[in-house]
Coordinates of C-alpha atoms (C1' of nucleotides) in Angstrom, one line a residue:
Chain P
X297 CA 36.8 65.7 1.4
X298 CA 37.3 61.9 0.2
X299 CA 40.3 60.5 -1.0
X300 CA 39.6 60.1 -4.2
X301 CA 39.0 64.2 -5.0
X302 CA 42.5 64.7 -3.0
X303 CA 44.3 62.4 -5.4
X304 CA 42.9 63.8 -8.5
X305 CA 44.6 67.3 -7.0
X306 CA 48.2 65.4 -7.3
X307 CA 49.3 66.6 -10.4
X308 CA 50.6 64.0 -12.1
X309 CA 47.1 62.4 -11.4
X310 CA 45.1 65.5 -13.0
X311 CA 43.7 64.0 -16.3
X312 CA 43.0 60.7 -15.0
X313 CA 39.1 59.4 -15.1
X314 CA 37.5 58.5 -12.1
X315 CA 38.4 54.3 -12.8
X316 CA 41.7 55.2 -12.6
X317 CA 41.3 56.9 -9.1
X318 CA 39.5 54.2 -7.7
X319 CA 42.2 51.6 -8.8
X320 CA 45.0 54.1 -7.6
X321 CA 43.1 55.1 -4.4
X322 CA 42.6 51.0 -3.2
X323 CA 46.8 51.2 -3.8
X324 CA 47.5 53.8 -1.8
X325 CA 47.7 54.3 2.6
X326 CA 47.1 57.4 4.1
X327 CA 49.5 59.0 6.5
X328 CA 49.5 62.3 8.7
X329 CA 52.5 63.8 10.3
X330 CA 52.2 67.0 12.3
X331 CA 54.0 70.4 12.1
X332 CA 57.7 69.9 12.6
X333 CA 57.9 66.5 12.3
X334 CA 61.1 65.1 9.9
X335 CA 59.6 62.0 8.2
X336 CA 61.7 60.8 5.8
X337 CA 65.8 60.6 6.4
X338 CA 68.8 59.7 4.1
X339 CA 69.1 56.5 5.7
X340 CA 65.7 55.2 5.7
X341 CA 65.4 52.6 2.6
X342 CA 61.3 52.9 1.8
X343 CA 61.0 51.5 -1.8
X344 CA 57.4 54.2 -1.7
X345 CA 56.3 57.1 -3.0
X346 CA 55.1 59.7 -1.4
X347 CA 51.7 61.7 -2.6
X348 CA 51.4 65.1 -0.7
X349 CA 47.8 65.6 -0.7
X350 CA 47.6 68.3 1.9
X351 CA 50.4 70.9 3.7
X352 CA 53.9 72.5 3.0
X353 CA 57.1 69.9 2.9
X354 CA 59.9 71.4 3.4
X355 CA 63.4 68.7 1.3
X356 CA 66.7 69.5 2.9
X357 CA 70.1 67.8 3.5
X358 CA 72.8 68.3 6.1
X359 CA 76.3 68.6 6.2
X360 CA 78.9 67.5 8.8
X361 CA 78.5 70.6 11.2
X362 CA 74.5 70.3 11.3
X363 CA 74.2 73.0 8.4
X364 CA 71.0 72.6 6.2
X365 CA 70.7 73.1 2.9
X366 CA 67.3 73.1 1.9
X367 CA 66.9 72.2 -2.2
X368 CA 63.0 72.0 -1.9
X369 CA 59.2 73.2 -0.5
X370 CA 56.6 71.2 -1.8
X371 CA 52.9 72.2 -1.5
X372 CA 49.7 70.3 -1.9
X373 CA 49.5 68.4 -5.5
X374 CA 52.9 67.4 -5.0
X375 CA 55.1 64.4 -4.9
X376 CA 58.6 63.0 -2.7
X377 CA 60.9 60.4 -2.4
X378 CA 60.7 59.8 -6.2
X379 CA 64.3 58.7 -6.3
X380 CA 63.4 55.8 -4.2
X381 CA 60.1 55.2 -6.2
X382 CA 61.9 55.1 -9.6
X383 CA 65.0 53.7 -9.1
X384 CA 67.4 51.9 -7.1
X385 CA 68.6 55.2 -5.4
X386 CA 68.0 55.5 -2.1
X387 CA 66.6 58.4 -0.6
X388 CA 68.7 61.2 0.3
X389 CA 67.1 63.8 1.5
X390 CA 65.0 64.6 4.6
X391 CA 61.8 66.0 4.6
X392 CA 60.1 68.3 6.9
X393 CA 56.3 68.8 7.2
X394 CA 56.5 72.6 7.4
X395 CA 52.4 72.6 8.6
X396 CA 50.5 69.5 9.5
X397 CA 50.4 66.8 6.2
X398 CA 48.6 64.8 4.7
X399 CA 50.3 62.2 2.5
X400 CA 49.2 59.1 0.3
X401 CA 52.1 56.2 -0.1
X402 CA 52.3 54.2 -2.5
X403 CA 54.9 51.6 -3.1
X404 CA 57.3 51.5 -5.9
X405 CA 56.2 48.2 -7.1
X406 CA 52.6 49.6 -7.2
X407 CA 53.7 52.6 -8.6
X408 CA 55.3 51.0 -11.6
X409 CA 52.6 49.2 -12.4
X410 CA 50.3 51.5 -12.9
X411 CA 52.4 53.6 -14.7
X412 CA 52.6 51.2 -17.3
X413 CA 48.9 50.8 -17.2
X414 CA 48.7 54.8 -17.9
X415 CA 51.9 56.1 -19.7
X416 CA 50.2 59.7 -19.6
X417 CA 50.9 59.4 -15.9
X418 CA 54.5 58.5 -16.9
X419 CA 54.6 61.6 -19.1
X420 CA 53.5 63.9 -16.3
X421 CA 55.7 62.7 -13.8
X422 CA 59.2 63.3 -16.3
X423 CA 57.0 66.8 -16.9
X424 CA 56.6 67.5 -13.0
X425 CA 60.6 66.2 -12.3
X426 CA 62.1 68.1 -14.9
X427 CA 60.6 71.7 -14.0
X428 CA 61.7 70.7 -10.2
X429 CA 65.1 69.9 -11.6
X430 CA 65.4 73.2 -13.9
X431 CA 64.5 75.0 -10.7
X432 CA 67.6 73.7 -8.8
X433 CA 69.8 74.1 -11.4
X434 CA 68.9 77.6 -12.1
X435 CA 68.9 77.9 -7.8
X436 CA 72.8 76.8 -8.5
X437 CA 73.1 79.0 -10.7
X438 CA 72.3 82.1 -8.3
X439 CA 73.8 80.9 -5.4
X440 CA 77.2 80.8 -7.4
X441 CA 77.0 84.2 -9.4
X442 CA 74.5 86.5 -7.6
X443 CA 74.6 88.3 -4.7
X444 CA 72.1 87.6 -1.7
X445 CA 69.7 90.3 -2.2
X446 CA 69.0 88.8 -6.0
X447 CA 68.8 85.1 -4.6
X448 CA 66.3 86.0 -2.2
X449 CA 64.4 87.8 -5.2
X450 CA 64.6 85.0 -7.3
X451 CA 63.5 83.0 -4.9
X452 CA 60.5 85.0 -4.0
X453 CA 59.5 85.1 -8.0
X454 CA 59.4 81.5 -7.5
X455 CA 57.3 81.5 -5.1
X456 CA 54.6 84.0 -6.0
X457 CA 51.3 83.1 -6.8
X458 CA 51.2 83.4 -10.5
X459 CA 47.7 85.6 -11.7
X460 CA 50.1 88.7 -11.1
X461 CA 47.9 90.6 -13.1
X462 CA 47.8 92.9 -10.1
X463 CA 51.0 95.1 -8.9
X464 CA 52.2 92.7 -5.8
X465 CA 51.8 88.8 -6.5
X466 CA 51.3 86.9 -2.6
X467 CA 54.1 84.1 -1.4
X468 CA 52.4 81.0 -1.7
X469 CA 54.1 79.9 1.5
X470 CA 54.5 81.0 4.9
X471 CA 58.5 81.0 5.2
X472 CA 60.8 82.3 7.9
X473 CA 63.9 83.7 7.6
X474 CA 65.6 80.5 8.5
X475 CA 63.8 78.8 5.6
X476 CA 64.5 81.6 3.2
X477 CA 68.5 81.3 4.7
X478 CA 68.6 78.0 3.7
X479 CA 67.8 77.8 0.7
X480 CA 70.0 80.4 -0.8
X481 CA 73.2 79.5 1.1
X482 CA 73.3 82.7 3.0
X483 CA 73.1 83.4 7.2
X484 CA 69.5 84.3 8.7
X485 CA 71.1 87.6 9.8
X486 CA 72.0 88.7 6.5
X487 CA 68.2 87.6 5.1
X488 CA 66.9 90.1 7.9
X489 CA 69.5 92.6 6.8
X490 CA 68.9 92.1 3.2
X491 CA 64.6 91.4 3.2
X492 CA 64.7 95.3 5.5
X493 CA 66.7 96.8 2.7
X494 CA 64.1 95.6 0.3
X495 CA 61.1 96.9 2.1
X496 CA 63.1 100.2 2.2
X497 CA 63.2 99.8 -1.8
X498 CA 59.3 98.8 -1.9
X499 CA 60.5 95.9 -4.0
X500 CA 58.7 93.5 -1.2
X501 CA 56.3 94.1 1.5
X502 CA 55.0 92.4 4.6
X503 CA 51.3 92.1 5.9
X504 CA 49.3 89.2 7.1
X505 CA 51.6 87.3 4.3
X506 CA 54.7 88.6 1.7
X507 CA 54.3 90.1 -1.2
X508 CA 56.9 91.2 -3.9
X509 CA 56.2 93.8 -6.5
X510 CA 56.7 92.0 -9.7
X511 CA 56.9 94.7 -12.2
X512 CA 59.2 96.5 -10.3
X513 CA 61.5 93.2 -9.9
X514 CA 61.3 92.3 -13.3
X515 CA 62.1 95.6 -14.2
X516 CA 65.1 95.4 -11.9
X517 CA 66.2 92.1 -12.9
X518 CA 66.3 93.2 -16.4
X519 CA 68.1 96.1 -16.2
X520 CA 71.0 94.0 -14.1
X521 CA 70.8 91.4 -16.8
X522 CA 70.0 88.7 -14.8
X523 CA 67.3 86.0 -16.4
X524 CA 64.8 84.9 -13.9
Chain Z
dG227 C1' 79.4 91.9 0.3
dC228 C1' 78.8 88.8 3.8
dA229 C1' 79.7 86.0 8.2
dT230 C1' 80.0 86.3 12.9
dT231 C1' 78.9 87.9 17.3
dA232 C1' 76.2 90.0 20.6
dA233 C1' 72.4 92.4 22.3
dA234 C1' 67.6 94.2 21.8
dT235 C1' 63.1 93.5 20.4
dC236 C1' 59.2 91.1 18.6
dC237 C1' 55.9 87.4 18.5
dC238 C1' 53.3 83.5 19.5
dC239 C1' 52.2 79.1 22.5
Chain T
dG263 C1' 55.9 84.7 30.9
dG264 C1' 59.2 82.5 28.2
dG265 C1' 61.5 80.6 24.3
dG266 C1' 62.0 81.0 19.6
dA267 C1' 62.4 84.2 15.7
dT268 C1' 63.7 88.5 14.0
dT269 C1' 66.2 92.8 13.9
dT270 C1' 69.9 95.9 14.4
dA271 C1' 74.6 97.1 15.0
dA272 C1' 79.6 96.5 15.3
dT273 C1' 83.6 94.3 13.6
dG274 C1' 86.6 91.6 10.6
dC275 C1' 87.9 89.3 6.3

DNA sequence: GCATTAAATCCCC
DNA sequence: GGGGATTTAATGC
């Protein structure tokens, strides 16, 4: 597939016309990283920004004991390292490919420039940060007040694919316990615990992928009074 | 309710 | 087969 079609998938890119592309695609470098591989680190000052055009990025931080906290997984269409891109923050997260990744960089200077040249790009990105930031605040939120077996559901409702027209929507991602651990604050023993305990309830079920029974969640959710 | 520890079992390279 | 991931159980705060 050519570069082009791959950067008209990154979503703040969507509604751009194909001159636009072009311009943008001559801007950017292409860069793979395999499975596992941590390619961005707090201390690494890179001025870029980082177009996931294909895999799973897993954002996480660490504290003084080697504990991760993991605040983010990106998929395809996504972007990274926007802090560094934007302003004169530098980055402060690592980031994980999860599966083996395709990304497009782009330096800041470059970036800002052709922002400017197409403020709807502008509008989408403030669009594409702020539901990323409402999602972490609400994650705060849960980790704080809720008990693990409703942050892992949360999480999970997040993470469905959304035509849940039918009973059980799909995770979009492939996730271990570890990564699912992580990201609520919470042990991977007590995921395992907690994920069996919700098979037992046919809230959540396990095949070739996950699935979670919305209805029945929402329903559950509701009745708790807990917003999700 | 959850972390911790430990031991058993599962799964994939 | 072996190492990582998961599961289960016991115990303590």
């Amino acid at each position: 597939m050519d570069k082009i079609h791959l950067l008209s998938k990154i979503s703040i890119f969507h509604e751009l016309p194909v001159e636009a592309l072009q311009a943008l695609d001559s801007l950017t470098l292409t860069k793979h990283v395999q499975k596992g591989d941590v390619f961005l680190s707090p201390d690494d000052n890179i001025n870029t920004l980082y177009l996931l055009k294909k895999g799973q990025v897993r954002l996480y931080q660490l504290n003084a004991v080697g504990k991760q906290f993991t605040v983010d997984i990106l998929g395809s269409g996504n972007v990274l390292s926007e802090a560094s891109a934007l302003s004169e923050q530098k980055n402060f997260l690592y980031a994980e490919a999860m599966t083996d990744t395709m990304l497009c960089v782009l330096s800041k200077h470059d970036f800002k420039k052709f922002m400017s040249n197409h403020p709807e790009v502008a509008f989408q990105f403030i669009t594409l940060l702020t539901k990323r930031l409402n999602d972490v605040y609400i994650m705060s939120q849960k980790i704080a007040l809720e008990d693990v077996k409703y942050r892992i559901l949360y999480l999970l409702l997040r993470f469905a694919e959304s035509p849940s027209d039918k009973e059980w929507a799909k995770i979009r991602y492939r996730l271990r316990h570890q990564d699912i651990a992580t990201m609520i604050g919470a042990t991977r023993e007590t995921v395992s615990n907690t994920m069996s305990q919700l098979k037992k309830e046919h809230l959540i079920k396990s095949g070739m992928s996950l699935y979670i029974h919305t209805y029945k969640v929402h329903h559950l959710l509701e009745t708790r009074g807990i917003s999700s």
